[in-house]
Amino acid sequence: MAETATEKVVLVTGGSRGIGASIVRRLAADGARVFFTYNASADRANALISELGGAARVEAVKADISKAEDVEALIKHVSEAAGRIDVLVNNAGITRDTLLMRMSEEDWDAVLTTNLKGAFLMCKAVSRPMMRQRSGRIINIGSIVGLAGNAGQVNYSASKAGLVGLTKSLAKELASRNILVNCIAPGYVQTDMTDKLGEKQIADLTNSIPLRRSAQAEEIAGVVAFFASDDASYLTGQVLNADGGLAL
Ligand SMILES: NC(=O)c1ccc[n+]([C@@H]2O[C@H](COP(=O)([O-])OP(=O)(O)OC[C@H]3O[C@@H](n4cnc5c(N)ncnc54)[C@H](O)[C@@H]3O)[C@@H](O)[C@H]2O)c1
């Protein structure tokens, strides 16, 4: 399909599976030209592209978002290929869960480097084209545990709490350029990331959610679509809990 004046150019990190893949599907279905990153095997990225009809409007780019050189090359590629970047979704993230007493420095560094430094690098790199355009949306995928905390996740919770501060500060920095920065804090979503939870943990967690179920990744993608839409034009620096009431 030819690029149109209204076609949004979207970049989603960690888009080959889980919540990221649902975001890619949803924004592509809404008519955006979507670039997404993968950082391990290309198989799932290629499978998603085939599922979406091998559309020229969806492209996978290999990048490790914790490496500045990968991020620079990624933004350069998207800017040159599409001429602009309207929406960045910082979705890529990892966990290395264990209690503080057992948590290694490497567990701490790995999670903070991917989840927080990665988002910082992406925001910094994308802010240049967005400032030139005088428009843009940055949507950070945080977590409810960044607000509420969670035993066994001091590294992950700290990284997601950091994303809240990053979101609010950047919203203030970039507002004058019409770049809106928001954060979504999902609760429990069934993906590869939460596959490691045991049956009892899942039952306990589900029972503590007022809606009594986990979220479908599509339900998080719907919130992303909202923040990317014209309907969200007066929202910046917001953290929206998409958690079935878990944090109430
Ligand atoms: N699943 C949940 O219950 C849940 C809840 C709250 C928040 N989240 C957040 O949602 C986001 C997506 O999680 P998910 O559940 O789909 O997990 P997932 O493990 O299925 O997907 C994470 C994605 O991030 C990518 N990634 C990891 N490190 C990367 C790096 N250095 N560079 C580039 N890509 C990298 C992975 O390749 C993968 O595609 C994460 O930020 C996660 O913290 C998930």
XYZ file of N, CA and C and ligand atoms in Angstrom:
788
model
N 0.855 -1.197 0.000
C 0.000 0.000 0.000
C 0.897 1.257 0.000
N 0.526 2.242 -0.787
C 1.339 3.451 -0.836
C 1.200 4.235 0.468
N 2.278 4.933 0.820
C 2.227 5.724 2.050
C 1.270 6.891 1.851
N 0.435 7.155 2.816
C -0.496 8.271 2.701
C -0.118 9.332 3.719
N -0.674 10.536 3.549
C -0.335 11.637 4.450
C -0.767 11.320 5.879
N -1.790 10.494 6.034
C -2.307 10.227 7.372
C -1.698 8.973 7.994
N -0.915 8.231 7.203
C -0.341 6.994 7.723
C 0.662 7.296 8.827
N 0.448 6.676 9.990
C 1.382 6.897 11.106
C 2.526 5.915 10.992
N 3.725 6.379 11.326
C 4.886 5.496 11.349
C 5.176 5.171 12.815
N 5.147 3.873 13.114
C 5.239 3.416 14.499
C 6.439 2.496 14.649
N 7.134 2.620 15.775
C 8.251 1.717 16.082
C 7.974 1.066 17.430
N 7.951 -0.276 17.435
C 7.658 -1.039 18.648
C 8.894 -1.868 18.993
N 9.432 -1.732 20.213
C 10.569 -2.575 20.588
C 10.064 -3.901 21.146
N 10.810 -4.965 20.876
C 10.416 -6.298 21.359
C 9.069 -6.719 20.794
N 8.914 -6.553 19.480
C 7.594 -6.758 18.868
C 7.324 -8.150 18.324
N 8.264 -9.068 18.480
C 8.062 -10.365 17.815
C 7.207 -11.337 18.615
N 6.938 -11.026 19.883
C 6.119 -11.956 20.669
C 5.393 -11.201 21.792
N 4.514 -11.922 22.476
C 3.858 -11.386 23.667
C 3.086 -10.096 23.416
N 3.172 -9.189 24.386
C 2.428 -7.925 24.304
C 2.886 -7.134 23.075
N 4.201 -7.152 22.819
C 4.737 -6.407 21.669
C 4.121 -6.859 20.359
N 3.979 -8.176 20.174
C 3.389 -8.698 18.931
C 1.930 -8.257 18.813
N 1.214 -8.234 19.943
C -0.183 -7.765 19.900
C -0.254 -6.285 19.532
N 0.722 -5.512 20.022
C 0.755 -4.078 19.677
C 1.008 -3.920 18.176
N 1.941 -4.725 17.649
C 2.237 -4.664 16.203
C 0.968 -4.995 15.404
N 0.296 -6.101 15.784
C -0.931 -6.515 15.069
C -1.973 -5.401 15.097
N -2.185 -4.834 16.299
C -3.246 -3.841 16.459
C -2.953 -2.560 15.664
N -1.705 -2.053 15.768
C -1.398 -0.790 15.102
C -1.348 -0.983 13.582
N -0.916 -2.169 13.140
C -0.936 -2.469 11.693
C -2.388 -2.529 11.219
N -3.265 -3.158 12.024
C -4.686 -3.248 11.650
C -5.322 -1.857 11.615
N -4.820 -0.951 12.461
C -5.350 0.421 12.487
C -4.806 1.256 11.319
N -3.907 0.667 10.526
C -3.449 1.359 9.320
C -2.069 1.984 9.421
N -1.351 1.722 10.520
C -0.020 2.327 10.659
C 1.019 1.547 9.858
N 2.091 2.222 9.522
C 3.269 1.534 9.005
C 4.105 1.179 10.231
N 4.331 -0.105 10.450
C 4.924 -0.538 11.725
C 6.304 -1.153 11.531
N 7.258 -0.629 12.265
C 8.587 -1.239 12.380
C 8.647 -1.838 13.774
N 9.189 -3.045 13.881
C 9.362 -3.598 15.221
C 10.721 -4.263 15.330
N 11.234 -4.320 16.571
C 12.545 -4.926 16.771
C 12.407 -6.344 17.300
N 13.402 -7.131 16.981
C 13.581 -8.434 17.624
C 15.060 -8.489 17.957
N 15.420 -9.279 18.979
C 16.842 -9.281 19.330
C 17.452 -10.670 19.384
N 16.614 -11.706 19.224
C 17.203 -13.049 19.221
C 17.000 -13.659 17.833
N 16.256 -14.745 17.760
C 16.072 -15.394 16.462
C 15.046 -14.633 15.625
N 15.264 -14.676 14.305
C 14.362 -13.967 13.402
C 13.086 -14.762 13.140
N 13.013 -16.028 13.621
C 11.887 -16.895 13.263
C 10.532 -16.302 13.642
N 10.421 -15.852 14.895
C 9.127 -15.334 15.343
C 8.793 -14.019 14.643
N 9.838 -13.215 14.389
C 9.613 -11.952 13.679
C 9.084 -12.240 12.272
N 9.715 -13.209 11.598
C 9.278 -13.556 10.244
C 7.882 -14.158 10.254
N 7.590 -14.969 11.285
C 6.259 -15.584 11.383
C 5.191 -14.496 11.532
N 5.500 -13.471 12.317
C 4.521 -12.386 12.512
C 4.315 -11.619 11.206
N 5.403 -11.380 10.497
C 5.277 -10.665 9.222
C 4.439 -11.492 8.235
N 4.672 -12.814 8.184
C 3.869 -13.671 7.293
C 2.408 -13.644 7.712
N 2.189 -13.732 9.049
C 0.803 -13.704 9.551
C 0.098 -12.422 9.093
N 0.841 -11.322 9.055
C 0.235 -10.045 8.664
C 0.240 -9.873 7.146
N 0.431 -10.985 6.455
C 0.310 -10.968 4.994
C 1.586 -10.549 4.299
N 2.706 -10.635 5.013
C 3.979 -10.230 4.407
C 3.933 -8.771 3.970
N 3.117 -7.981 4.678
C 2.877 -6.597 4.259
C 4.156 -5.774 4.240
N 4.316 -4.988 3.186
C 5.479 -4.095 3.105
C 5.393 -3.047 4.195
N 4.221 -2.884 4.795
C 4.037 -1.856 5.814
C 4.446 -2.330 7.201
N 4.874 -3.587 7.304
C 5.373 -4.093 8.594
C 6.780 -4.634 8.375
N 7.723 -4.132 9.165
C 9.119 -4.533 8.960
C 9.792 -4.835 10.296
N 10.554 -5.916 10.331
C 11.292 -6.279 11.544
C 12.751 -5.850 11.396
N 13.308 -5.308 12.470
C 14.711 -4.881 12.475
C 15.391 -5.493 13.690
N 16.535 -6.133 13.485
C 17.254 -6.732 14.617
C 17.958 -5.625 15.403
N 17.717 -5.568 16.680
C 18.383 -4.543 17.512
C 18.330 -4.937 18.977
N 19.446 -4.714 19.660
C 19.477 -4.861 21.118
C 19.335 -3.453 21.682
N 18.217 -3.171 22.312
C 17.938 -1.789 22.732
C 18.814 -1.325 23.892
N 19.568 -2.238 24.486
C 20.462 -1.809 25.560
C 21.807 -1.332 25.012
N 21.982 -1.421 23.683
C 23.253 -0.993 23.068
C 23.041 0.273 22.235
N 23.747 1.337 22.610
C 23.551 2.632 21.955
C 23.750 2.545 20.443
N 24.749 1.741 20.001
C 25.014 1.689 18.554
C 23.871 1.020 17.804
N 23.246 -0.004 18.406
C 22.083 -0.656 17.780
C 20.909 0.319 17.684
N 20.709 1.086 18.761
C 19.582 2.018 18.814
C 19.766 3.118 17.760
N 20.983 3.652 17.669
C 21.255 4.704 16.667
C 20.992 4.183 15.265
N 21.487 2.959 14.981
C 21.309 2.372 13.644
C 19.826 2.116 13.354
N 19.102 1.697 14.375
C 17.670 1.424 14.230
C 16.904 2.702 13.858
N 17.145 3.767 14.608
C 16.417 5.024 14.364
C 16.806 5.598 12.999
N 18.071 5.449 12.650
C 18.526 5.929 11.334
C 17.792 5.151 10.236
N 17.708 3.838 10.409
C 17.047 3.007 9.395
C 15.579 3.398 9.225
N 14.863 3.527 10.358
C 13.419 3.839 10.270
C 13.228 5.241 9.683
N 14.050 6.200 10.129
C 13.923 7.572 9.629
C 14.147 7.616 8.125
N 15.155 6.872 7.654
C 15.453 6.897 6.208
C 14.380 6.160 5.419
N 13.903 5.028 5.967
C 12.925 4.212 5.225
C 11.556 4.880 5.183
N 11.165 5.525 6.288
C 9.790 6.040 6.361
C 9.717 7.566 6.341
N 10.862 8.230 6.561
C 10.872 9.694 6.509
C 10.438 10.360 7.805
N 9.887 9.586 8.736
C 9.435 10.160 10.005
C 9.170 9.035 11.012
N 9.034 9.405 12.275
C 8.624 8.425 13.299
C 7.564 9.124 14.154
N 6.352 8.642 14.081
C 5.263 9.293 14.814
C 5.091 8.738 16.218
N 5.281 7.423 16.353
C 5.010 6.789 17.654
C 6.132 5.810 17.989
N 6.675 5.938 19.190
C 7.621 4.933 19.713
C 6.943 4.210 20.864
N 6.929 2.877 20.808
C 6.421 2.093 21.933
C 7.599 1.343 22.549
N 7.997 1.777 23.742
C 9.087 1.107 24.470
C 8.491 -0.078 25.207
N 8.462 -1.223 24.524
C 7.826 -2.424 25.084
C 8.830 -3.465 25.572
N 10.023 -3.510 24.966
C 10.990 -4.572 25.304
C 11.308 -4.557 26.788
N 11.367 -5.733 27.372
C 11.700 -5.814 28.791
C 12.040 -7.232 29.178
N 12.755 -7.373 30.295
C 13.111 -8.701 30.800
C 12.891 -8.758 32.312
N 12.839 -9.985 32.833
C 12.827 -10.192 34.287
C 14.006 -11.087 34.655
N 14.490 -10.931 35.863
C 15.466 -11.867 36.471
C 15.057 -11.948 37.932
N 13.937 -12.639 38.191
C 13.315 -12.603 39.516
C 14.030 -13.482 40.536
N 14.251 -12.939 41.678
C 14.684 -13.700 42.854
C 14.680 -12.750 44.051
N 14.735 -13.322 45.253
C 14.744 -12.460 46.436
C 16.052 -11.685 46.514
N 15.997 -10.531 47.134
C 17.171 -9.643 47.214
C 18.427 -10.373 47.681
N 18.266 -11.216 48.726
C 19.422 -11.913 49.292
C 20.141 -12.774 48.255
N 19.359 -13.257 47.266
C 19.963 -14.133 46.251
C 20.247 -13.401 44.940
N 19.844 -12.144 44.866
C 19.969 -11.431 43.590
C 21.419 -11.009 43.352
N 21.944 -11.392 42.206
C 23.324 -11.023 41.894
C 23.356 -9.615 41.297
N 24.541 -9.051 41.320
C 24.724 -7.738 40.710
C 24.396 -7.832 39.223
N 24.713 -8.980 38.642
C 24.441 -9.176 37.211
C 22.933 -9.196 36.931
N 22.142 -9.815 37.854
C 20.672 -9.812 37.708
C 20.146 -8.372 37.742
N 20.712 -7.599 38.643
C 20.297 -6.186 38.774
C 20.642 -5.419 37.493
N 21.920 -5.544 37.078
C 22.379 -4.774 35.915
C 21.617 -5.149 34.647
N 21.392 -6.459 34.450
C 20.734 -6.905 33.215
C 19.347 -6.279 33.095
N 18.590 -6.302 34.195
C 17.205 -5.807 34.150
C 17.175 -4.281 34.000
N 18.007 -3.597 34.783
C 18.035 -2.133 34.682
C 18.545 -1.683 33.313
N 19.513 -2.418 32.780
C 20.106 -2.016 31.497
C 19.100 -2.170 30.361
N 18.361 -3.259 30.359
C 17.372 -3.434 29.282
C 16.145 -2.550 29.506
N 15.558 -2.654 30.689
C 14.248 -2.022 30.898
C 14.318 -0.506 31.020
N 15.373 -0.002 31.658
C 15.413 1.446 31.902
C 16.404 2.160 30.976
N 17.639 1.648 30.921
C 18.609 2.298 30.030
C 18.168 2.146 28.571
N 17.606 0.967 28.250
C 17.122 0.745 26.879
C 16.075 1.778 26.493
N 15.129 2.031 27.398
C 14.085 3.024 27.116
C 14.698 4.421 27.000
N 15.670 4.713 27.868
C 16.362 6.019 27.793
C 17.036 6.200 26.433
N 17.763 5.162 25.989
C 18.466 5.260 24.696
C 17.476 5.462 23.557
N 16.369 4.706 23.603
C 15.363 4.820 22.546
C 14.729 6.211 22.544
N 14.372 6.713 23.730
C 13.746 8.045 23.824
C 14.698 9.110 23.292
N 15.965 8.995 23.695
C 16.942 9.998 23.272
C 17.088 9.998 21.750
N 17.207 8.799 21.179
C 17.428 8.706 19.729
C 16.205 9.171 18.939
N 15.014 8.859 19.440
C 13.802 9.197 18.682
C 13.413 10.664 18.892
N 13.914 11.265 19.961
C 13.506 12.648 20.240
C 13.992 13.602 19.137
N 15.118 13.255 18.512
C 15.646 14.137 17.455
C 14.667 14.248 16.273
N 14.314 13.104 15.627
C 13.336 13.230 14.530
C 11.993 13.777 14.993
N 11.554 13.430 16.190
C 10.254 13.933 16.656
C 10.287 15.441 16.884
N 11.423 15.947 17.403
C 11.533 17.393 17.626
C 11.527 18.127 16.291
N 12.193 17.529 15.295
C 12.184 18.137 13.954
C 10.770 18.195 13.400
N 10.026 17.121 13.613
C 8.638 17.036 13.121
C 7.695 17.948 13.907
N 8.126 18.271 15.140
C 7.279 18.983 16.099
C 6.023 18.198 16.435
N 6.183 16.904 16.481
C 5.089 16.035 16.933
C 5.636 14.647 17.223
N 4.947 13.928 18.079
C 5.347 12.548 18.355
C 4.671 12.026 19.601
N 4.659 10.720 19.701
C 4.120 10.055 20.883
C 5.138 9.017 21.340
N 5.416 9.019 22.628
C 6.255 7.968 23.208
C 5.402 7.252 24.254
N 5.301 5.939 24.110
C 4.473 5.153 25.026
C 5.377 4.116 25.687
N 5.559 4.256 26.987
C 6.422 3.336 27.729
C 5.575 2.245 28.382
N 6.005 1.004 28.224
C 5.294 -0.084 28.898
C 5.986 -0.332 30.242
N 5.345 0.143 31.287
C 5.846 -0.051 32.647
C 5.258 -1.314 33.223
N 4.913 -1.265 34.496
C 4.260 -2.408 35.148
C 3.651 -1.914 36.446
N 2.605 -2.582 36.852
C 1.966 -2.226 38.106
C 2.940 -2.409 39.270
N 3.912 -3.332 39.116
C 4.853 -3.540 40.228
C 5.832 -2.365 40.366
N 5.921 -1.527 39.347
C 6.717 -0.299 39.450
C 6.049 0.707 40.371
N 4.759 0.521 40.609
C 4.011 1.406 41.505
C 3.779 0.743 42.860
N 3.475 -0.553 42.826
C 3.080 -1.245 44.061
C 4.213 -2.040 44.690
N 5.271 -2.356 43.899
C 6.348 -3.210 44.399
C 5.933 -4.666 44.373
N 6.921 -5.567 44.430
C 6.619 -6.998 44.456
C 7.822 -7.760 45.002
N 7.581 -8.583 46.014
C 8.677 -9.385 46.575
C 9.256 -10.263 45.478
N 10.568 -10.332 45.409
C 11.237 -11.156 44.390
C 11.519 -10.401 43.102
N 11.152 -9.113 43.083
C 11.344 -8.342 41.841
C 11.912 -6.951 42.128
N 12.892 -6.849 43.038
C 13.386 -5.490 43.342
C 14.029 -4.852 42.113
N 14.710 -5.673 41.313
C 15.342 -5.116 40.103
C 14.289 -4.674 39.085
N 13.348 -5.565 38.806
C 12.296 -5.271 37.816
C 11.412 -4.106 38.282
N 11.001 -4.128 39.557
C 10.148 -3.048 40.086
C 10.871 -1.710 40.021
N 12.169 -1.721 40.370
C 12.941 -0.468 40.323
C 13.037 0.046 38.888
N 13.224 -0.884 37.940
C 13.323 -0.450 36.536
C 12.006 0.148 36.064
N 10.891 -0.448 36.480
C 9.581 0.043 36.028
C 9.189 1.328 36.768
N 9.606 1.458 38.036
C 9.392 2.719 38.756
C 10.217 3.815 38.081
N 11.424 3.454 37.651
C 12.280 4.408 36.939
C 11.611 4.908 35.664
N 10.893 4.021 35.000
C 10.196 4.417 33.763
C 9.118 5.461 34.028
N 8.533 5.409 35.230
C 7.509 6.404 35.577
C 8.162 7.784 35.675
N 9.313 7.842 36.372
C 10.037 9.119 36.488
C 10.505 9.615 35.137
N 10.994 8.681 34.322
C 11.450 9.048 32.970
C 10.281 9.621 32.169
N 9.135 8.936 32.246
C 7.935 9.370 31.498
C 7.540 10.790 31.892
N 7.454 11.037 33.203
C 6.963 12.341 33.662
C 7.954 13.460 33.338
N 9.256 13.185 33.533
C 10.266 14.217 33.256
C 10.326 14.522 31.761
N 10.295 13.458 30.947
C 10.385 13.661 29.501
C 9.129 14.344 28.966
N 7.985 14.038 29.575
C 6.733 14.705 29.165
C 6.896 16.214 29.337
N 7.535 16.624 30.454
C 7.738 18.058 30.699
C 8.751 18.644 29.712
N 9.822 17.874 29.437
C 10.865 18.377 28.529
C 10.361 18.562 27.106
N 9.501 17.652 26.647
C 9.163 17.613 25.220
C 7.797 18.197 24.878
N 7.062 18.635 25.907
C 5.690 19.114 25.656
C 5.662 20.289 24.683
N 6.663 21.187 24.801
C 6.638 22.374 23.938
C 6.826 22.009 22.476
N 7.326 20.797 22.206
C 7.480 20.344 20.810
C 6.321 19.442 20.391
N 5.267 19.419 21.202
C 4.097 18.595 20.878
C 4.436 17.095 20.830
N 5.358 16.698 21.707
C 5.676 15.272 21.831
C 5.096 14.814 23.174
N 4.186 13.872 23.111
C 3.477 13.411 24.307
C 4.087 12.100 24.784
N 4.334 12.023 26.077
C 5.010 10.848 26.645
C 4.135 10.263 27.752
N 3.735 9.026 27.589
C 2.865 8.387 28.578
C 3.348 6.975 28.887
N 2.805 6.430 29.953
C 3.225 5.107 30.419
C 1.992 4.245 30.699
N 2.055 2.997 30.302
C 0.986 2.049 30.624
C 1.556 1.060 31.636
N 0.816 0.823 32.706
C 1.279 -0.111 33.742
C 0.366 -1.339 33.756
N 0.723 -2.381 32.963
C -0.111 -3.584 32.979
C 0.039 -4.328 34.305
N -0.991 -5.095 34.621
C -0.929 -6.007 35.766
C -0.383 -7.332 35.290
N -1.221 -8.356 35.336
C -0.778 -9.701 34.945
C -1.313 -10.039 33.554
N -0.363 -10.269 32.634
C -0.715 -10.615 31.254
C -0.059 -11.956 30.947
N -0.808 -12.891 30.380
C -0.215 -14.204 30.083
C 0.644 -14.135 28.827
N 1.971 -14.243 29.032
C 2.929 -14.235 27.911
C 4.088 -15.152 28.308
N 5.102 -15.227 27.442
C 6.302 -16.004 27.777
C 6.908 -15.526 29.096
N 6.800 -14.186 29.340
C 7.409 -13.607 30.545
C 6.794 -14.181 31.816
N 5.490 -14.438 31.796
C 4.810 -14.921 32.998
C 4.605 -16.443 32.973
N 5.116 -17.100 31.930
C 5.042 -18.568 31.806
C 5.718 -19.278 32.967
N 6.733 -18.573 33.550
C 7.529 -19.196 34.615
C 6.748 -19.308 35.919
N 5.624 -18.598 36.039
C 4.858 -18.645 37.294
C 4.246 -20.029 37.496
N 4.253 -20.501 38.741
C 3.653 -21.797 39.057
C 2.134 -21.674 39.151
N 1.450 -22.861 39.173
C -0.019 -22.869 39.218
C -0.564 -22.131 40.437
N 0.100 -22.343 41.595
C -0.380 -21.703 42.830
C -0.207 -20.184 42.741
N 0.954 -19.776 42.208
C 1.197 -18.329 42.069
C 0.131 -17.698 41.167
N -0.197 -18.404 40.069
C -1.190 -17.877 39.131
C -2.562 -17.796 39.803
N -2.912 -18.853 40.565
C -4.216 -18.867 41.242
C -4.292 -17.730 42.265
N -3.224 -17.544 43.063
C -3.207 -16.482 44.080
C -3.315 -15.104 43.427
N -2.555 -14.957 42.339
C -2.540 -13.671 41.641
C -3.916 -13.370 41.063
N -4.494 -14.360 40.407
C -5.800 -14.163 39.765
C -6.857 -13.818 40.815
N -6.781 -14.478 41.966
C -7.752 -14.205 43.032
C -7.624 -12.794 43.582
N -6.412 -12.208 43.469
C -6.237 -10.855 44.012
C -6.610 -9.775 42.982
N -6.966 -10.187 41.780
C -7.365 -9.210 40.747
C -8.886 -9.052 40.792
N -9.387 -7.834 41.043
C -10.842 -7.662 41.093
C -11.571 -8.250 39.879
N -11.002 -8.165 38.691
C -11.674 -8.744 37.512
C -11.501 -10.266 37.429
N -10.724 -10.840 38.347
C -10.548 -12.296 38.477
C -9.999 -12.987 37.231
N -9.171 -12.294 36.486
C -8.533 -12.930 35.335
C -7.315 -12.110 34.937
N -6.424 -12.755 34.165
C -5.293 -12.017 33.611
C -5.794 -11.223 32.407
N -4.933 -10.304 31.947
C -5.281 -9.541 30.740
C -4.853 -10.333 29.513
N -5.570 -10.176 28.436
C -5.089 -10.645 27.142
C -4.129 -9.572 26.628
N -3.078 -9.995 25.935
C -2.123 -9.011 25.389
C -2.841 -7.980 24.514
N -3.916 -8.420 23.852
C -4.684 -7.504 22.975
C -5.284 -6.342 23.783
N -5.591 -6.609 25.064
C -6.198 -5.548 25.873
C -5.172 -4.459 26.206
N -3.911 -4.851 26.306
C -2.849 -3.851 26.521
C -2.605 -3.105 25.197
N -2.642 -3.854 24.103
C -2.448 -3.231 22.780
C -3.528 -2.177 22.521
N -4.737 -2.434 23.012
C -5.822 -1.465 22.832
C -5.528 -0.152 23.550
N -4.885 -0.242 24.710
C -4.537 0.982 25.454
C -3.421 1.735 24.715
N -2.496 0.965 24.145
C -1.429 1.597 23.341
C -2.059 2.339 22.157
N -3.013 1.676 21.494
C -3.676 2.299 20.331
C -4.352 3.601 20.752
N -4.914 3.606 21.955
C -5.558 4.836 22.456
C -4.516 5.944 22.646
N -3.410 5.631 23.330
C -2.388 6.666 23.561
C -1.758 7.153 22.249
N -1.800 6.304 21.223
C -1.233 6.699 19.929
C -2.238 7.498 19.098
N -3.489 7.531 19.538
C -4.566 8.094 18.705
C -4.769 9.590 18.940
N -5.550 10.205 18.075
C -5.890 11.621 18.223
C -6.704 11.870 19.490
N -7.404 10.839 19.956
C -8.217 11.000 21.172
C -7.367 11.277 22.406
N -6.065 10.958 22.345
C -5.190 11.145 23.506
C -4.345 12.414 23.371
N -4.812 13.364 22.528
C -3.984 14.531 22.201
C -3.748 15.484 23.380
N -4.505 15.339 24.469
C -4.300 16.244 25.611
C -3.744 15.494 26.822
N -3.193 14.315 26.577
C -2.639 13.508 27.672
C -1.131 13.430 27.559
N -0.440 13.842 28.578
C 1.007 13.609 28.628
C 1.460 13.453 30.081
N 2.495 12.634 30.267
C 3.021 12.377 31.614
C 2.120 11.482 32.449
N 1.207 10.780 31.784
C 0.244 9.955 32.530
C 0.728 8.514 32.678
N 0.318 7.909 33.768
C 0.556 6.474 33.974
C -0.815 5.827 34.085
N -1.131 4.958 33.139
C -2.452 4.334 33.151
C -2.326 2.867 33.577
N -2.949 2.525 34.680
C -2.909 1.141 35.161
C -3.876 0.295 34.334
N -3.328 -0.698 33.639
C -4.176 -1.619 32.872
C -4.069 -2.965 33.575
N -4.749 -3.079 34.724
C -4.454 -4.177 35.653
C -5.672 -4.892 36.216
N -6.838 -4.661 35.614
C -8.052 -5.324 36.105
C -8.383 -4.951 37.538
N -7.813 -3.832 37.995
C -8.098 -3.363 39.352
C -7.116 -3.866 40.401
N -6.066 -4.572 39.956
C -5.113 -5.201 40.884
C -4.544 -4.237 41.931
N -4.215 -3.011 41.503
C -3.555 -2.076 42.422
C -4.539 -1.266 43.269
N -5.818 -1.536 43.127
C -6.809 -0.738 43.893
C -6.693 -1.016 45.381
N 3.412 -10.194 30.952
C 3.075 -9.426 31.981
O 2.335 -9.852 32.893
C 3.557 -8.005 32.054
C 3.044 -7.205 33.090
C 3.464 -5.895 33.185
C 4.366 -5.380 32.280
N 4.864 -6.176 31.298
C 5.825 -5.569 30.380
O 5.369 -5.688 29.055
C 6.467 -5.734 28.160
C 6.337 -6.948 27.249
O 6.367 -8.100 28.048
P 5.848 -9.543 27.586
O 5.045 -10.082 28.689
O 5.293 -9.478 26.219
O 7.245 -10.338 27.625
P 8.033 -11.216 26.547
O 9.166 -11.788 27.297
O 7.094 -12.130 25.833
O 8.527 -10.129 25.499
C 9.572 -9.240 25.765
C 10.176 -8.800 24.453
O 11.270 -7.921 24.722
C 12.338 -8.291 23.876
N 13.624 -7.887 24.461
C 14.153 -8.268 25.653
N 15.367 -7.715 25.810
C 15.612 -6.967 24.703
C 16.701 -6.158 24.275
N 17.808 -5.993 25.024
N 16.608 -5.557 23.073
C 15.510 -5.710 22.304
N 14.438 -6.449 22.660
C 14.507 -7.072 23.841
C 12.217 -9.802 23.752
O 12.936 -10.293 22.636
C 10.710 -9.971 23.626
O 10.311 -9.805 22.284
C 7.727 -5.768 29.039
O 8.258 -4.462 29.156
C 7.184 -6.230 30.380
O 7.994 -5.802 31.439
C 4.479 -7.477 31.164
